[in-house]
């Protein structure tokens, strides 16, 4: 299963942030300007550099990311309807990822031992995305 995140013209910024937090390979990014153009419905120049689709690998999970420009996609409603789960491989990785996500975000549940995991915590990052960090 893949995960899809939509942003209100902040996709590039979010991609760069997540690449740094998770120390991943650079995302594969396609812009609206790179998609085949419809001559009968020309694309407004202000949309050409926005992200049509990006693919970011976090361990074995593929996170898809795009901008949702007004007039081309449904409006973005930031809320608690999407949460991502990151399954860390080590204590160090769980701690580092949790700390990085909370730097400009908010801790919802502190990273600590639970009955189901060696470590578990929940954070809302600076973009309003909720993350569950697990270490089994």
Tab-separated table of N, CA and C in Angstrom:
chain	number	residue	atom	x	y	z
A	1	UNK	N	0.844	-1.166	0.000
A	1	UNK	CA	0.000	0.000	0.000
A	1	UNK	C	0.895	1.236	0.000
A	2	UNK	N	0.545	2.218	-0.798
A	2	UNK	CA	1.235	3.502	-0.810
A	2	UNK	C	0.424	4.513	-0.016
A	3	UNK	N	1.062	5.585	0.317
A	3	UNK	CA	0.420	6.681	1.035
A	3	UNK	C	0.467	7.893	0.129
A	4	UNK	N	-0.597	8.691	0.126
A	4	UNK	CA	-0.627	9.886	-0.717
A	4	UNK	C	-0.908	11.112	0.136
A	5	UNK	N	-0.034	12.109	0.022
A	5	UNK	CA	-0.188	13.372	0.738
A	5	UNK	C	-0.384	14.493	-0.269
A	6	UNK	N	-1.380	15.313	-0.037
A	6	UNK	CA	-1.665	16.461	-0.898
A	6	UNK	C	-1.369	17.742	-0.125
A	7	UNK	N	-0.752	18.691	-0.803
A	7	UNK	CA	-0.385	19.953	-0.171
A	7	UNK	C	-0.917	21.128	-0.978
A	8	UNK	N	-1.143	22.229	-0.282
A	8	UNK	CA	-1.578	23.475	-0.914
A	8	UNK	C	-0.325	24.248	-1.329
A	9	UNK	N	0.253	23.856	-2.454
A	9	UNK	CA	1.423	24.516	-3.039
A	9	UNK	C	2.661	24.475	-2.138
A	10	UNK	N	2.768	23.478	-1.266
A	10	UNK	CA	3.936	23.317	-0.398
A	10	UNK	C	4.629	21.978	-0.624
A	11	UNK	N	4.301	21.277	-1.689
A	11	UNK	CA	4.830	19.925	-1.886
A	11	UNK	C	6.356	19.907	-1.949
A	12	UNK	N	6.965	20.813	-2.704
A	12	UNK	CA	8.437	20.812	-2.811
A	12	UNK	C	9.086	21.022	-1.446
A	13	UNK	N	8.556	21.952	-0.683
A	13	UNK	CA	9.077	22.230	0.652
A	13	UNK	C	8.918	20.997	1.551
A	14	UNK	N	7.759	20.363	1.488
A	14	UNK	CA	7.513	19.168	2.299
A	14	UNK	C	8.433	18.025	1.873
A	15	UNK	N	8.625	17.847	0.575
A	15	UNK	CA	9.514	16.792	0.075
A	15	UNK	C	10.926	17.002	0.618
A	16	UNK	N	11.439	18.210	0.518
A	16	UNK	CA	12.788	18.505	1.010
A	16	UNK	C	12.886	18.238	2.514
A	17	UNK	N	11.862	18.611	3.249
A	17	UNK	CA	11.831	18.381	4.693
A	17	UNK	C	11.874	16.888	4.999
A	18	UNK	N	11.025	16.098	4.358
A	18	UNK	CA	10.971	14.662	4.627
A	18	UNK	C	12.238	13.950	4.152
A	19	UNK	N	12.837	14.402	3.048
A	19	UNK	CA	14.111	13.824	2.604
A	19	UNK	C	15.182	14.019	3.676
A	20	UNK	N	15.205	15.200	4.279
A	20	UNK	CA	16.194	15.490	5.314
A	20	UNK	C	15.902	14.714	6.596
A	21	UNK	N	14.650	14.715	7.028
A	21	UNK	CA	14.283	14.021	8.266
A	21	UNK	C	14.623	12.539	8.185
A	22	UNK	N	14.233	11.897	7.084
A	22	UNK	CA	14.382	10.453	6.954
A	22	UNK	C	15.664	10.027	6.235
A	23	UNK	N	16.487	11.023	5.817
A	23	UNK	CA	17.755	10.755	5.141
A	23	UNK	C	17.565	9.780	3.978
A	24	UNK	N	16.628	10.112	3.104
A	24	UNK	CA	16.290	9.253	1.970
A	24	UNK	C	17.017	9.690	0.706
A	25	UNK	N	16.904	8.860	-0.297
A	25	UNK	CA	17.314	9.250	-1.638
A	25	UNK	C	16.364	10.358	-2.098
A	26	UNK	N	16.796	11.217	-3.018
A	26	UNK	CA	15.894	12.261	-3.515
A	26	UNK	C	14.629	11.657	-4.138
A	27	UNK	N	13.522	12.321	-3.909
A	27	UNK	CA	12.242	11.874	-4.469
A	27	UNK	C	12.261	12.007	-5.987
A	28	UNK	N	11.500	11.147	-6.638
A	28	UNK	CA	11.261	11.295	-8.073
A	28	UNK	C	10.087	12.257	-8.205
A	29	UNK	N	10.294	13.368	-8.911
A	29	UNK	CA	9.292	14.435	-8.976
A	29	UNK	C	8.917	14.730	-10.423
A	30	UNK	N	7.609	14.851	-10.677
A	30	UNK	CA	7.097	15.314	-11.967
A	30	UNK	C	6.235	16.547	-11.694
A	31	UNK	N	6.447	17.593	-12.473
A	31	UNK	CA	5.674	18.823	-12.292
A	31	UNK	C	4.466	18.848	-13.227
A	32	UNK	N	3.548	19.757	-12.938
A	32	UNK	CA	2.404	19.945	-13.828
A	32	UNK	C	2.882	20.351	-15.217
A	33	UNK	N	3.976	21.110	-15.287
A	33	UNK	CA	4.521	21.531	-16.575
A	33	UNK	C	5.098	20.392	-17.397
A	34	UNK	N	5.447	19.277	-16.762
A	34	UNK	CA	6.015	18.130	-17.470
A	34	UNK	C	4.954	17.177	-18.012
A	35	UNK	N	3.720	17.346	-17.594
A	35	UNK	CA	2.686	16.427	-18.086
A	35	UNK	C	2.282	16.825	-19.503
A	36	UNK	N	1.758	15.877	-20.286
A	36	UNK	CA	1.302	16.217	-21.639
A	36	UNK	C	0.260	17.338	-21.576
A	37	UNK	N	0.416	18.313	-22.453
A	37	UNK	CA	-0.466	19.481	-22.435
A	37	UNK	C	-1.661	19.292	-23.367
A	38	UNK	N	-2.783	19.816	-22.960
A	38	UNK	CA	-4.019	19.797	-23.745
A	38	UNK	C	-4.167	21.179	-24.375
A	39	UNK	N	-4.019	21.259	-25.688
A	39	UNK	CA	-4.068	22.556	-26.377
A	39	UNK	C	-5.402	23.264	-26.184
A	40	UNK	N	-6.483	22.515	-26.007
A	40	UNK	CA	-7.801	23.128	-25.812
A	40	UNK	C	-7.981	23.643	-24.383
A	41	UNK	N	-7.153	23.157	-23.462
A	41	UNK	CA	-7.205	23.594	-22.064
A	41	UNK	C	-5.775	23.859	-21.587
A	42	UNK	N	-5.182	24.961	-22.044
A	42	UNK	CA	-3.781	25.220	-21.696
A	42	UNK	C	-3.603	25.421	-20.185
A	43	UNK	N	-2.459	24.969	-19.699
A	43	UNK	CA	-2.128	25.077	-18.289
A	43	UNK	C	-1.645	26.489	-17.980
A	44	UNK	N	-2.191	27.075	-16.939
A	44	UNK	CA	-1.764	28.388	-16.483
A	44	UNK	C	-0.296	28.295	-16.041
A	45	UNK	N	0.509	29.276	-16.449
A	45	UNK	CA	1.939	29.272	-16.124
A	45	UNK	C	2.211	29.163	-14.624
A	46	UNK	N	1.322	29.683	-13.786
A	46	UNK	CA	1.566	29.658	-12.339
A	46	UNK	C	1.540	28.239	-11.762
A	47	UNK	N	1.012	27.268	-12.529
A	47	UNK	CA	0.941	25.883	-12.059
A	47	UNK	C	2.105	25.023	-12.558
A	48	UNK	N	2.856	25.497	-13.541
A	48	UNK	CA	3.836	24.648	-14.233
A	48	UNK	C	4.930	24.078	-13.337
A	49	UNK	N	5.358	24.812	-12.311
A	49	UNK	CA	6.429	24.327	-11.440
A	49	UNK	C	5.915	23.586	-10.210
A	50	UNK	N	4.595	23.510	-10.045
A	50	UNK	CA	4.041	22.782	-8.903
A	50	UNK	C	4.167	21.278	-9.127
A	51	UNK	N	4.190	20.525	-8.038
A	51	UNK	CA	4.396	19.077	-8.095
A	51	UNK	C	3.103	18.366	-8.482
A	52	UNK	N	3.143	17.692	-9.627
A	52	UNK	CA	2.022	16.854	-10.057
A	52	UNK	C	2.051	15.543	-9.284
A	53	UNK	N	3.237	14.949	-9.179
A	53	UNK	CA	3.388	13.697	-8.450
A	53	UNK	C	4.848	13.511	-8.069
A	54	UNK	N	5.062	13.075	-6.849
A	54	UNK	CA	6.406	12.734	-6.387
A	54	UNK	C	6.324	11.419	-5.629
A	55	UNK	N	7.415	10.679	-5.681
A	55	UNK	CA	7.490	9.398	-4.985
A	55	UNK	C	8.708	9.420	-4.074
A	56	UNK	N	8.473	9.176	-2.787
A	56	UNK	CA	9.521	9.223	-1.778
A	56	UNK	C	9.532	7.892	-1.033
A	57	UNK	N	10.687	7.223	-0.997
A	57	UNK	CA	10.799	5.934	-0.305
A	57	UNK	C	11.240	6.148	1.137
A	58	UNK	N	10.446	5.638	2.083
A	58	UNK	CA	10.803	5.631	3.498
A	58	UNK	C	10.882	4.166	3.918
A	59	UNK	N	12.094	3.640	4.013
A	59	UNK	CA	12.314	2.203	4.212
A	59	UNK	C	11.534	1.445	3.145
A	60	UNK	N	10.555	0.627	3.518
A	60	UNK	CA	9.804	-0.149	2.524
A	60	UNK	C	8.480	0.496	2.141
A	61	UNK	N	8.271	1.741	2.516
A	61	UNK	CA	7.002	2.417	2.243
A	61	UNK	C	7.195	3.491	1.182
A	62	UNK	N	6.270	3.538	0.236
A	62	UNK	CA	6.294	4.550	-0.808
A	62	UNK	C	5.295	5.648	-0.439
A	63	UNK	N	5.781	6.871	-0.285
A	63	UNK	CA	4.918	8.009	0.013
A	63	UNK	C	4.824	8.859	-1.248
A	64	UNK	N	3.604	9.013	-1.746
A	64	UNK	CA	3.344	9.834	-2.922
A	64	UNK	C	2.925	11.221	-2.432
A	65	UNK	N	3.393	12.255	-3.127
A	65	UNK	CA	3.152	13.634	-2.702
A	65	UNK	C	2.798	14.466	-3.918
A	66	UNK	N	1.837	15.382	-3.752
A	66	UNK	CA	1.518	16.308	-4.843
A	66	UNK	C	0.971	17.611	-4.291
A	67	UNK	N	1.060	18.631	-5.141
A	67	UNK	CA	0.348	19.876	-4.875
A	67	UNK	C	-1.077	19.698	-5.371
A	68	UNK	N	-1.991	20.431	-4.785
A	68	UNK	CA	-3.393	20.428	-5.230
A	68	UNK	C	-3.794	21.867	-5.510
A	69	UNK	N	-3.375	22.393	-6.675
A	69	UNK	CA	-3.633	23.801	-6.971
A	69	UNK	C	-5.124	24.097	-7.100
A	70	UNK	N	-5.486	25.239	-6.572
A	70	UNK	CA	-6.881	25.685	-6.641
A	70	UNK	C	-7.322	25.753	-8.099
A	71	UNK	N	-8.450	25.136	-8.388
A	71	UNK	CA	-8.983	25.115	-9.737
A	71	UNK	C	-8.620	23.863	-10.516
A	72	UNK	N	-7.573	23.149	-10.063
A	72	UNK	CA	-7.165	21.911	-10.732
A	72	UNK	C	-7.438	20.672	-9.885
A	73	UNK	N	-7.628	20.867	-8.599
A	73	UNK	CA	-7.813	19.734	-7.683
A	73	UNK	C	-8.746	20.165	-6.557
A	74	UNK	N	-9.304	19.190	-5.841
A	74	UNK	CA	-10.157	19.551	-4.703
A	74	UNK	C	-9.369	20.359	-3.680
A	75	UNK	N	-10.039	21.249	-2.949
A	75	UNK	CA	-9.336	22.053	-1.947
A	75	UNK	C	-8.746	21.180	-0.835
A	76	UNK	N	-7.620	21.610	-0.319
A	76	UNK	CA	-6.948	20.899	0.763
A	76	UNK	C	-7.585	21.283	2.089
A	77	UNK	N	-7.879	20.268	2.896
A	77	UNK	CA	-8.353	20.477	4.261
A	77	UNK	C	-7.351	19.773	5.164
A	78	UNK	N	-6.552	20.565	5.875
A	78	UNK	CA	-5.578	19.978	6.780
A	78	UNK	C	-6.316	19.564	8.039
A	79	UNK	N	-6.138	18.322	8.416
A	79	UNK	CA	-6.829	17.826	9.600
A	79	UNK	C	-6.216	16.538	10.076
A	80	UNK	N	-7.004	15.806	10.816
A	80	UNK	CA	-6.478	14.570	11.380
A	80	UNK	C	-6.966	13.340	10.622
A	81	UNK	N	-7.339	13.511	9.373
A	81	UNK	CA	-7.865	12.397	8.588
A	81	UNK	C	-6.782	11.527	7.967
A	82	UNK	N	-5.526	11.943	8.038
A	82	UNK	CA	-4.433	11.134	7.506
A	82	UNK	C	-3.325	11.078	8.547
A	83	UNK	N	-2.852	9.893	8.817
A	83	UNK	CA	-1.684	9.722	9.678
A	83	UNK	C	-0.765	8.720	9.001
A	84	UNK	N	0.500	8.981	9.084
A	84	UNK	CA	1.491	8.076	8.524
A	84	UNK	C	2.156	7.310	9.659
A	85	UNK	N	2.475	6.058	9.400
A	85	UNK	CA	3.145	5.221	10.386
A	85	UNK	C	4.546	4.920	9.877
A	86	UNK	N	5.554	5.289	10.666
A	86	UNK	CA	6.938	4.983	10.318
A	86	UNK	C	7.450	3.940	11.297
A	87	UNK	N	7.852	2.790	10.774
A	87	UNK	CA	8.389	1.709	11.592
A	87	UNK	C	9.908	1.776	11.560
A	88	UNK	N	10.471	2.321	12.627
A	88	UNK	CA	11.917	2.479	12.722
A	88	UNK	C	12.586	1.119	12.888
A	89	UNK	N	13.856	1.073	12.531
A	89	UNK	CA	14.619	-0.169	12.625
A	89	UNK	C	15.474	-0.236	13.884
A	90	UNK	N	15.782	0.941	14.476
A	90	UNK	CA	16.615	0.993	15.683
A	90	UNK	C	16.089	2.074	16.618
A	91	UNK	N	16.531	2.017	17.887
A	91	UNK	CA	16.180	3.054	18.864
A	91	UNK	C	16.694	4.405	18.377
A	92	UNK	N	17.916	4.409	17.867
A	92	UNK	CA	18.518	5.663	17.396
A	92	UNK	C	17.693	6.272	16.263
A	93	UNK	N	17.259	5.442	15.328
A	93	UNK	CA	16.460	5.948	14.208
A	93	UNK	C	15.121	6.494	14.700
A	94	UNK	N	14.446	5.763	15.575
A	94	UNK	CA	13.153	6.216	16.104
A	94	UNK	C	13.303	7.554	16.815
A	95	UNK	N	14.326	7.660	17.649
A	95	UNK	CA	14.558	8.885	18.413
A	95	UNK	C	14.881	10.062	17.498
A	96	UNK	N	15.746	9.832	16.528
A	96	UNK	CA	16.155	10.898	15.606
A	96	UNK	C	14.974	11.390	14.762
A	97	UNK	N	14.204	10.458	14.196
A	97	UNK	CA	13.063	10.832	13.353
A	97	UNK	C	12.036	11.589	14.181
A	98	UNK	N	11.728	11.083	15.363
A	98	UNK	CA	10.746	11.732	16.235
A	98	UNK	C	11.190	13.158	16.562
A	99	UNK	N	12.454	13.316	16.938
A	99	UNK	CA	12.982	14.644	17.280
A	99	UNK	C	12.891	15.599	16.088
A	100	UNK	N	13.275	15.119	14.912
A	100	UNK	CA	13.252	15.983	13.727
A	100	UNK	C	11.832	16.407	13.357
A	101	UNK	N	10.893	15.482	13.460
A	101	UNK	CA	9.505	15.824	13.120
A	101	UNK	C	8.906	16.821	14.106
A	102	UNK	N	9.388	16.816	15.342
A	102	UNK	CA	8.817	17.702	16.357
A	102	UNK	C	9.494	19.064	16.436
A	103	UNK	N	10.589	19.255	15.716
A	103	UNK	CA	11.320	20.524	15.825
A	103	UNK	C	10.421	21.724	15.579
A	104	UNK	N	9.583	21.664	14.564
A	104	UNK	CA	8.632	22.749	14.309
A	104	UNK	C	7.200	22.228	14.363
A	105	UNK	N	7.049	21.039	14.911
A	105	UNK	CA	5.736	20.422	15.031
A	105	UNK	C	5.306	20.373	16.484
A	106	UNK	N	4.451	19.400	16.801
A	106	UNK	CA	3.933	19.263	18.161
A	106	UNK	C	3.902	17.787	18.550
A	107	UNK	N	4.342	17.497	19.767
A	107	UNK	CA	4.274	16.136	20.288
A	107	UNK	C	2.844	15.867	20.730
A	108	UNK	N	2.239	14.824	20.171
A	108	UNK	CA	0.891	14.423	20.572
A	108	UNK	C	0.955	13.339	21.640
A	109	UNK	N	1.879	12.403	21.490
A	109	UNK	CA	2.183	11.383	22.503
A	109	UNK	C	3.693	11.230	22.531
A	110	UNK	N	4.310	11.306	23.704
A	110	UNK	CA	5.769	11.210	23.755
A	110	UNK	C	6.268	9.842	23.302
A	111	UNK	N	7.481	9.818	22.816
A	111	UNK	CA	8.116	8.582	22.373
A	111	UNK	C	8.532	7.797	23.612
A	112	UNK	N	7.851	6.657	23.848
A	112	UNK	CA	8.150	5.852	25.035
A	112	UNK	C	7.726	4.406	24.818
A	113	UNK	N	8.125	3.544	25.752
A	113	UNK	CA	7.780	2.122	25.688
A	113	UNK	C	6.277	1.959	25.889
A	114	UNK	N	5.702	1.030	25.107
A	114	UNK	CA	4.282	0.699	25.254
A	114	UNK	C	4.149	-0.819	25.335
A	115	UNK	N	2.939	-1.287	25.544
A	115	UNK	CA	2.735	-2.735	25.612
A	115	UNK	C	2.893	-3.402	24.255
A	116	UNK	N	2.807	-2.643	23.165
A	116	UNK	CA	2.919	-3.253	21.836
A	116	UNK	C	4.242	-2.937	21.136
A	117	UNK	N	5.013	-2.013	21.684
A	117	UNK	CA	6.236	-1.618	20.989
A	117	UNK	C	7.328	-1.233	21.984
A	118	UNK	N	8.574	-1.425	21.546
A	118	UNK	CA	9.706	-0.968	22.359
A	118	UNK	C	9.643	0.545	22.524
A	119	UNK	N	9.252	1.236	21.455
A	119	UNK	CA	9.048	2.688	21.482
A	119	UNK	C	7.872	3.033	20.589
A	120	UNK	N	7.079	3.995	21.027
A	120	UNK	CA	5.972	4.500	20.221
A	120	UNK	C	5.736	5.957	20.610
A	121	UNK	N	5.470	6.787	19.610
A	121	UNK	CA	5.112	8.177	19.852
A	121	UNK	C	4.326	8.713	18.677
A	122	UNK	N	3.622	9.806	18.913
A	122	UNK	CA	2.841	10.433	17.846
A	122	UNK	C	3.155	11.926	17.832
A	123	UNK	N	3.302	12.461	16.615
A	123	UNK	CA	3.651	13.864	16.434
A	123	UNK	C	2.858	14.435	15.266
A	124	UNK	N	2.560	15.728	15.349
A	124	UNK	CA	2.022	16.456	14.200
A	124	UNK	C	3.150	17.356	13.720
A	125	UNK	N	3.558	17.191	12.450
A	125	UNK	CA	4.690	17.965	11.948
A	125	UNK	C	4.268	19.377	11.542
A	126	UNK	N	5.223	20.144	11.051
A	126	UNK	CA	4.987	21.548	10.718
A	126	UNK	C	3.989	21.739	9.591
A	127	UNK	N	3.643	20.663	8.868
A	127	UNK	CA	2.669	20.753	7.783
A	127	UNK	C	1.301	20.234	8.193
A	128	UNK	N	1.133	19.889	9.471
A	128	UNK	CA	-0.141	19.382	9.945
A	128	UNK	C	-0.337	17.898	9.714
A	129	UNK	N	0.720	17.185	9.281
A	129	UNK	CA	0.634	15.744	9.048
A	129	UNK	C	0.943	15.015	10.357
A	130	UNK	N	0.073	14.065	10.718
A	130	UNK	CA	0.288	13.278	11.928
A	130	UNK	C	1.117	12.040	11.602
A	131	UNK	N	2.091	11.763	12.464
A	131	UNK	CA	2.990	10.617	12.309
A	131	UNK	C	2.937	9.753	13.563
A	132	UNK	N	2.878	8.427	13.362
A	132	UNK	CA	3.044	7.446	14.431
A	132	UNK	C	4.433	6.851	14.224
A	133	UNK	N	5.289	6.943	15.225
A	133	UNK	CA	6.634	6.386	15.132
A	133	UNK	C	6.675	5.138	16.011
A	134	UNK	N	6.992	3.996	15.405
A	134	UNK	CA	7.042	2.712	16.105
A	134	UNK	C	8.433	2.118	16.034
A	135	UNK	N	8.802	1.396	17.074
A	135	UNK	CA	9.958	0.501	17.051
A	135	UNK	C	9.497	-0.790	17.705
A	136	UNK	N	9.389	-1.851	16.921
A	136	UNK	CA	8.922	-3.139	17.453
A	136	UNK	C	10.076	-3.964	17.950
